[in-house]
Short mmCIF file of C-alpha atoms in Angstrom, two decimals:
data_model
loop_
_atom_site.label_atom_id
_atom_site.label_comp_id
_atom_site.label_asym_id
_atom_site.label_seq_id
_atom_site.Cartn_x
_atom_site.Cartn_y
_atom_site.Cartn_z
CA UNK A 1 -38.24 -307.85 100.31
CA UNK A 2 -37.90 -310.48 102.97
CA UNK A 3 -40.04 -313.57 102.99
CA UNK A 4 -41.08 -313.65 106.65
CA UNK A 5 -44.60 -312.46 105.64
CA UNK A 6 -45.28 -316.07 104.82
CA UNK A 7 -44.42 -317.29 108.31
CA UNK A 8 -46.23 -314.43 110.13
CA UNK A 9 -49.42 -314.75 107.98
CA UNK A 10 -49.51 -318.50 108.21
CA UNK A 11 -49.21 -318.36 112.00
CA UNK A 12 -52.20 -315.96 112.13
CA UNK A 13 -54.37 -318.10 109.86
CA UNK A 14 -53.37 -321.36 111.53
CA UNK A 15 -54.47 -320.00 114.87
CA UNK A 16 -57.77 -318.52 113.57
CA UNK A 17 -59.00 -321.44 111.44
CA UNK A 18 -60.48 -323.57 114.24
CA UNK A 19 -62.15 -320.44 115.68
CA UNK A 20 -63.59 -319.59 112.25
CA UNK A 21 -64.90 -323.14 111.84
CA UNK A 22 -66.64 -322.94 115.28
CA UNK A 23 -68.13 -319.49 114.58
CA UNK A 24 -71.73 -319.04 113.30
CA UNK A 25 -70.32 -316.60 110.80
CA UNK A 26 -69.15 -319.48 108.53
CA UNK A 27 -72.40 -321.49 109.04
CA UNK A 28 -70.86 -325.04 109.17
CA UNK A 29 -73.98 -326.22 111.04
CA UNK A 30 -76.06 -324.97 108.13
CA UNK A 31 -74.01 -326.92 105.61
CA UNK A 32 -74.51 -330.08 107.84
CA UNK A 33 -78.29 -329.44 108.19
CA UNK A 34 -79.14 -328.61 104.60
CA UNK A 35 -77.62 -330.41 101.65
CA UNK A 36 -78.62 -327.56 99.33
CA UNK A 37 -77.06 -324.81 101.43
CA UNK A 38 -74.38 -322.66 99.93
CA UNK A 39 -72.46 -319.79 101.41
CA UNK A 40 -73.72 -316.26 101.24
CA UNK A 41 -70.52 -315.28 99.33
CA UNK A 42 -71.15 -317.86 96.56
CA UNK A 43 -74.88 -317.05 96.52
CA UNK A 44 -74.04 -313.39 95.94
CA UNK A 45 -71.75 -314.40 93.06
CA UNK A 46 -74.32 -316.52 91.15
CA UNK A 47 -75.66 -313.88 88.72
CA UNK A 48 -72.21 -313.17 87.42
CA UNK A 49 -70.69 -316.61 88.00
CA UNK A 50 -73.23 -318.53 85.95
CA UNK A 51 -73.52 -322.24 85.58
CA UNK A 52 -70.50 -324.15 86.98
CA UNK A 53 -72.06 -327.59 86.67
CA UNK A 54 -69.50 -330.07 85.38
CA UNK A 55 -66.57 -327.73 85.40
CA UNK A 56 -63.25 -328.57 86.96
CA UNK A 57 -62.45 -325.83 89.35
CA UNK A 58 -59.66 -324.73 91.76
CA UNK A 59 -60.32 -322.37 94.57
CA UNK A 60 -57.10 -320.45 95.46
CA UNK A 61 -56.67 -319.41 99.06
CA UNK A 62 -59.71 -321.45 100.03
CA UNK A 63 -59.36 -321.28 103.84
CA UNK A 64 -61.72 -323.62 105.65
CA UNK A 65 -63.44 -324.52 102.36
CA UNK A 66 -66.93 -323.32 102.74
CA UNK A 67 -66.98 -321.45 99.46
CA UNK A 68 -65.16 -324.35 97.73
CA UNK A 69 -67.84 -326.82 98.94
CA UNK A 70 -70.50 -324.37 97.84
CA UNK A 71 -69.18 -324.51 94.35
CA UNK A 72 -69.04 -328.31 94.60
CA UNK A 73 -72.74 -328.35 95.55
CA UNK A 74 -73.45 -326.32 92.40
CA UNK A 75 -71.99 -329.20 90.34
CA UNK A 76 -68.30 -328.16 89.93
CA UNK A 77 -65.49 -330.71 90.53
CA UNK A 78 -63.54 -328.63 92.99
CA UNK A 79 -60.04 -328.61 94.41
CA UNK A 80 -59.17 -326.17 97.20
CA UNK A 81 -55.70 -324.83 97.78
CA UNK A 82 -54.32 -322.93 100.79
CA UNK A 83 -51.04 -322.57 102.70
CA UNK A 84 -52.61 -323.15 106.19
CA UNK A 85 -52.55 -326.72 107.31
CA UNK A 86 -54.96 -325.91 110.09
CA UNK A 87 -57.47 -324.45 107.70
CA UNK A 88 -57.18 -327.35 105.36
CA UNK A 89 -57.76 -329.70 108.35
CA UNK A 90 -61.12 -327.95 108.96
CA UNK A 91 -61.94 -327.95 105.23
CA UNK A 92 -61.09 -331.67 104.74
CA UNK A 93 -63.11 -332.62 107.85
CA UNK A 94 -66.17 -330.73 106.62
CA UNK A 95 -65.96 -332.21 103.12
CA UNK A 96 -65.72 -335.72 104.48
CA UNK A 97 -68.71 -335.09 106.84
CA UNK A 98 -70.76 -333.88 103.95
CA UNK A 99 -69.59 -336.35 101.43
CA UNK A 100 -68.62 -333.48 99.21
CA UNK A 101 -65.69 -335.14 97.57
CA UNK A 102 -63.61 -331.99 97.39
CA UNK A 103 -59.82 -332.35 97.40
CA UNK A 104 -57.71 -329.98 99.42
CA UNK A 105 -54.00 -329.26 98.70
CA UNK A 106 -51.60 -327.42 100.85
CA UNK A 107 -49.32 -324.92 99.13
CA UNK A 108 -48.49 -321.31 98.59
CA UNK A 109 -50.46 -319.65 95.81
CA UNK A 110 -47.24 -318.92 93.93
CA UNK A 111 -46.42 -322.64 94.04
CA UNK A 112 -49.87 -323.86 92.86
CA UNK A 113 -48.58 -325.28 89.60
CA UNK A 114 -45.99 -327.35 91.49
CA UNK A 115 -48.85 -329.28 93.13
CA UNK A 116 -51.66 -329.00 90.62
CA UNK A 117 -51.79 -329.85 86.96
CA UNK A 118 -51.18 -326.80 84.71
CA UNK A 119 -53.68 -326.13 81.93
CA UNK A 120 -56.36 -328.48 83.26
CA UNK A 121 -58.93 -326.13 85.05
CA UNK A 122 -62.13 -324.67 83.58
CA UNK A 123 -62.46 -322.37 86.50
CA UNK A 124 -59.99 -320.56 88.86
CA UNK A 125 -61.98 -319.10 91.70
CA UNK A 126 -60.71 -316.53 94.28
CA UNK A 127 -62.86 -315.13 96.93
CA UNK A 128 -63.09 -312.20 99.29
CA UNK A 129 -60.00 -311.19 101.29
CA UNK A 130 -57.34 -313.14 99.37
CA UNK A 131 -55.23 -310.86 97.23
CA UNK A 132 -54.19 -308.64 100.10
CA UNK A 133 -51.96 -311.38 101.45
CA UNK A 134 -49.85 -311.55 98.22
CA UNK A 135 -47.02 -309.18 97.51
CA UNK A 136 -47.20 -309.35 93.69
CA UNK A 137 -50.39 -309.37 91.71
CA UNK A 138 -48.36 -310.07 88.48
CA UNK A 139 -47.08 -313.30 89.98
CA UNK A 140 -50.57 -314.32 90.95
CA UNK A 141 -51.91 -313.62 87.41
CA UNK A 142 -49.24 -315.82 85.95
CA UNK A 143 -50.34 -318.59 88.21
CA UNK A 144 -53.96 -318.17 87.14
CA UNK A 145 -53.19 -318.39 83.46
CA UNK A 146 -51.01 -321.39 83.88
CA UNK A 147 -53.80 -323.25 85.76
CA UNK A 148 -56.44 -322.47 83.24
CA UNK A 149 -57.09 -324.54 80.19
CA UNK A 150 -57.79 -322.78 76.99
CA UNK A 151 -61.42 -321.48 77.22
CA UNK A 152 -61.27 -321.57 81.03
CA UNK A 153 -61.94 -318.47 83.06
CA UNK A 154 -61.01 -316.70 86.20
CA UNK A 155 -63.69 -315.53 88.60
CA UNK A 156 -62.81 -313.32 91.52
CA UNK A 157 -64.80 -311.07 93.83
CA UNK A 158 -62.70 -309.10 96.33
CA UNK A 159 -62.72 -306.23 98.73
CA UNK A 160 -62.22 -302.98 96.80
CA UNK A 161 -58.89 -301.21 96.66
CA UNK A 162 -60.53 -298.02 97.64
CA UNK A 163 -62.03 -299.54 100.74
CA UNK A 164 -58.73 -301.08 101.76
CA UNK A 165 -57.07 -297.60 101.40
CA UNK A 166 -59.43 -296.06 104.00
CA UNK A 167 -58.54 -295.46 107.62
CA UNK A 168 -61.12 -296.29 110.22
CA UNK A 169 -64.06 -293.87 109.91
CA UNK A 170 -63.85 -290.76 112.18
CA UNK A 171 -66.65 -290.53 114.86
CA UNK A 172 -68.76 -288.36 112.65
CA UNK A 173 -68.56 -290.93 109.98
CA UNK A 174 -66.08 -289.13 107.70
CA UNK A 175 -63.95 -291.37 105.47
CA UNK A 176 -60.27 -290.52 104.94
CA UNK A 177 -57.82 -292.11 102.50
CA UNK A 178 -54.75 -292.90 104.57
CA UNK A 179 -53.37 -296.18 103.30
CA UNK A 180 -51.80 -297.19 99.98
CA UNK A 181 -54.05 -297.77 97.02
CA UNK A 182 -51.29 -299.07 94.78
CA UNK A 183 -49.07 -302.17 95.19
CA UNK A 184 -45.88 -301.25 97.06
CA UNK A 185 -42.85 -303.36 97.56
CA UNK A 186 -43.00 -302.93 101.30
CA UNK A 187 -46.12 -304.41 103.08
CA UNK A 188 -48.40 -302.88 105.59
CA UNK A 189 -47.68 -304.36 108.97
CA UNK A 190 -50.64 -304.88 111.31
CA UNK A 191 -50.71 -305.97 114.86
CA UNK A 192 -54.30 -306.63 115.71
CA UNK A 193 -56.10 -309.20 117.81
CA UNK A 194 -59.42 -310.51 117.11
CA UNK A 195 -60.83 -311.52 113.72
CA UNK A 196 -63.73 -310.76 111.35
CA UNK A 197 -66.28 -313.32 112.80
CA UNK A 198 -67.82 -313.70 116.19
CA UNK A 199 -65.55 -315.68 118.63
CA UNK A 200 -64.42 -315.51 122.26
CA UNK A 201 -61.00 -316.90 121.39
CA UNK A 202 -58.08 -314.71 122.41
CA UNK A 203 -55.35 -315.00 119.76
CA UNK A 204 -51.51 -314.86 120.27
CA UNK A 205 -50.40 -314.52 116.67
CA UNK A 206 -51.54 -311.03 115.69
CA UNK A 207 -48.84 -309.55 113.44
CA UNK A 208 -49.61 -309.87 109.75
CA UNK A 209 -48.20 -308.25 106.52
CA UNK A 210 -50.44 -307.27 103.70
CA UNK A 211 -50.56 -305.46 100.40
CA UNK A 212 -53.09 -303.48 98.35
CA UNK A 213 -53.24 -303.79 94.55
CA UNK A 214 -54.88 -301.14 92.44
CA UNK A 215 -57.77 -302.19 90.31
CA UNK A 216 -55.95 -301.18 87.14
CA UNK A 217 -52.86 -303.20 88.30
CA UNK A 218 -54.99 -306.36 88.63
CA UNK A 219 -56.67 -305.89 85.21
CA UNK A 220 -53.39 -305.13 83.56
CA UNK A 221 -51.65 -308.20 85.18
CA UNK A 222 -54.43 -310.37 83.77
CA UNK A 223 -54.20 -308.73 80.33
CA UNK A 224 -50.40 -309.09 80.27
CA UNK A 225 -50.97 -312.89 80.65
CA UNK A 226 -53.18 -312.96 77.64
CA UNK A 227 -56.50 -313.22 79.43
CA UNK A 228 -59.58 -311.60 77.95
CA UNK A 229 -61.59 -309.41 80.37
CA UNK A 230 -65.30 -310.41 80.35
CA UNK A 231 -66.64 -308.74 83.50
CA UNK A 232 -65.68 -305.92 85.74
CA UNK A 233 -68.39 -304.87 88.12
CA UNK A 234 -68.09 -302.68 91.28
CA UNK A 235 -70.43 -303.35 94.22
CA UNK A 236 -71.59 -301.18 97.18
CA UNK A 237 -71.29 -303.95 99.72
CA UNK A 238 -68.99 -306.56 101.20
CA UNK A 239 -69.90 -309.82 103.10
CA UNK A 240 -68.49 -308.66 106.48
CA UNK A 241 -68.76 -305.71 108.68
CA UNK A 242 -65.76 -303.69 107.43
CA UNK A 243 -66.39 -300.63 109.57
CA UNK A 244 -68.13 -301.64 112.82
CA UNK A 245 -70.60 -299.01 113.98
CA UNK A 246 -70.71 -297.27 110.55
CA UNK A 247 -72.39 -300.00 108.46
CA UNK A 248 -75.80 -301.46 107.89
CA UNK A 249 -76.51 -305.11 107.28
CA UNK A 250 -78.24 -306.04 104.03
CA UNK A 251 -80.08 -309.28 103.16
CA UNK A 252 -77.74 -312.16 102.38
CA UNK A 253 -75.10 -311.15 104.95
CA UNK A 254 -73.76 -308.08 102.98
CA UNK A 255 -72.68 -304.89 104.75
CA UNK A 256 -72.28 -301.32 103.51
CA UNK A 257 -71.56 -297.97 105.08
CA UNK A 258 -74.82 -296.25 106.36
CA UNK A 259 -73.80 -292.71 105.43
CA UNK A 260 -74.03 -292.12 101.72
CA UNK A 261 -72.89 -295.58 100.59
CA UNK A 262 -72.58 -294.38 96.90
CA UNK A 263 -69.36 -292.63 97.91
CA UNK A 264 -67.49 -295.96 98.18
CA UNK A 265 -67.00 -299.01 96.02
CA UNK A 266 -66.94 -301.76 98.66
CA UNK A 267 -65.99 -304.83 96.44
CA UNK A 268 -65.65 -305.79 92.78
CA UNK A 269 -65.99 -308.79 90.52
CA UNK A 270 -63.71 -309.69 87.63
CA UNK A 271 -64.23 -312.47 85.20
CA UNK A 272 -61.48 -313.15 82.53
CA UNK A 273 -61.16 -315.91 80.01
CA UNK A 274 -58.00 -317.73 78.66
CA UNK A 275 -58.52 -317.66 74.89
CA UNK A 276 -58.49 -320.87 72.83
CA UNK A 277 -55.76 -321.10 70.22
CA UNK A 278 -56.77 -319.59 66.90
CA UNK A 279 -57.21 -322.12 64.24
CA UNK A 280 -54.49 -321.85 61.47
CA UNK A 281 -55.53 -320.02 58.42
CA UNK A 282 -56.37 -322.11 55.41
CA UNK A 283 -53.96 -321.64 52.55
CA UNK A 284 -55.51 -319.93 49.50
CA UNK A 285 -56.44 -322.31 46.70
CA UNK A 286 -54.99 -321.65 43.34
CA UNK A 287 -57.38 -321.24 40.46
#
């Protein structure tokens, strides 16, 4: 497999980052106006995420930092990591405006432990629309376990593999599985303008390379790294309009298909813990 996916994908994200920061979809003005505001994505996560106050956390593939700053507002000491310098420029500017104190680091996910301390994080957080940019979920899981301290945990909510495997709905709303569900060596190559939030910007870098990863592949990759699965929950919604014209908007910015939504898992949440070392057994006392 060639490595040009990094260059193509970075060009796409570099170009879209300023447009995302300017779009009402990311709500930067709401962050500025309300010191207690957190993103809809993180708000949705709260029942499963739990209390993060005082935790040292890293947000992998943090983009422009709105979820990272939201976790900081909940009391976590956050670092954000992303490969797009343009996205991190927006994230750093917002953090400085808000006095959030979040550190942002530029690096590929697979290189995270080259720029961040291994074994020092209580929380590794990964948000919506991240894993599809990575060719190997096993390499990602290795990074996660190396970043976590014993007793630390991974928290991820992602678009569901089944949703990614669907073609655009047919006019009558019928859903058809047309794309890979499992991780393949070769990527899906897309050439699409536009983006997932409202903007008038016309983009020039529209070719991207992406991968799907089966739910079992992700869980197995984490188990292979010695992590203990705590939570696996599937949801009937995602925080963007995945199928325009075929979805309904729910409270909190979530969307789901209008026609029999129980047919499709839209997203999922996984929480997994890195075990603490077992205490050595005490030697038996002689009588």
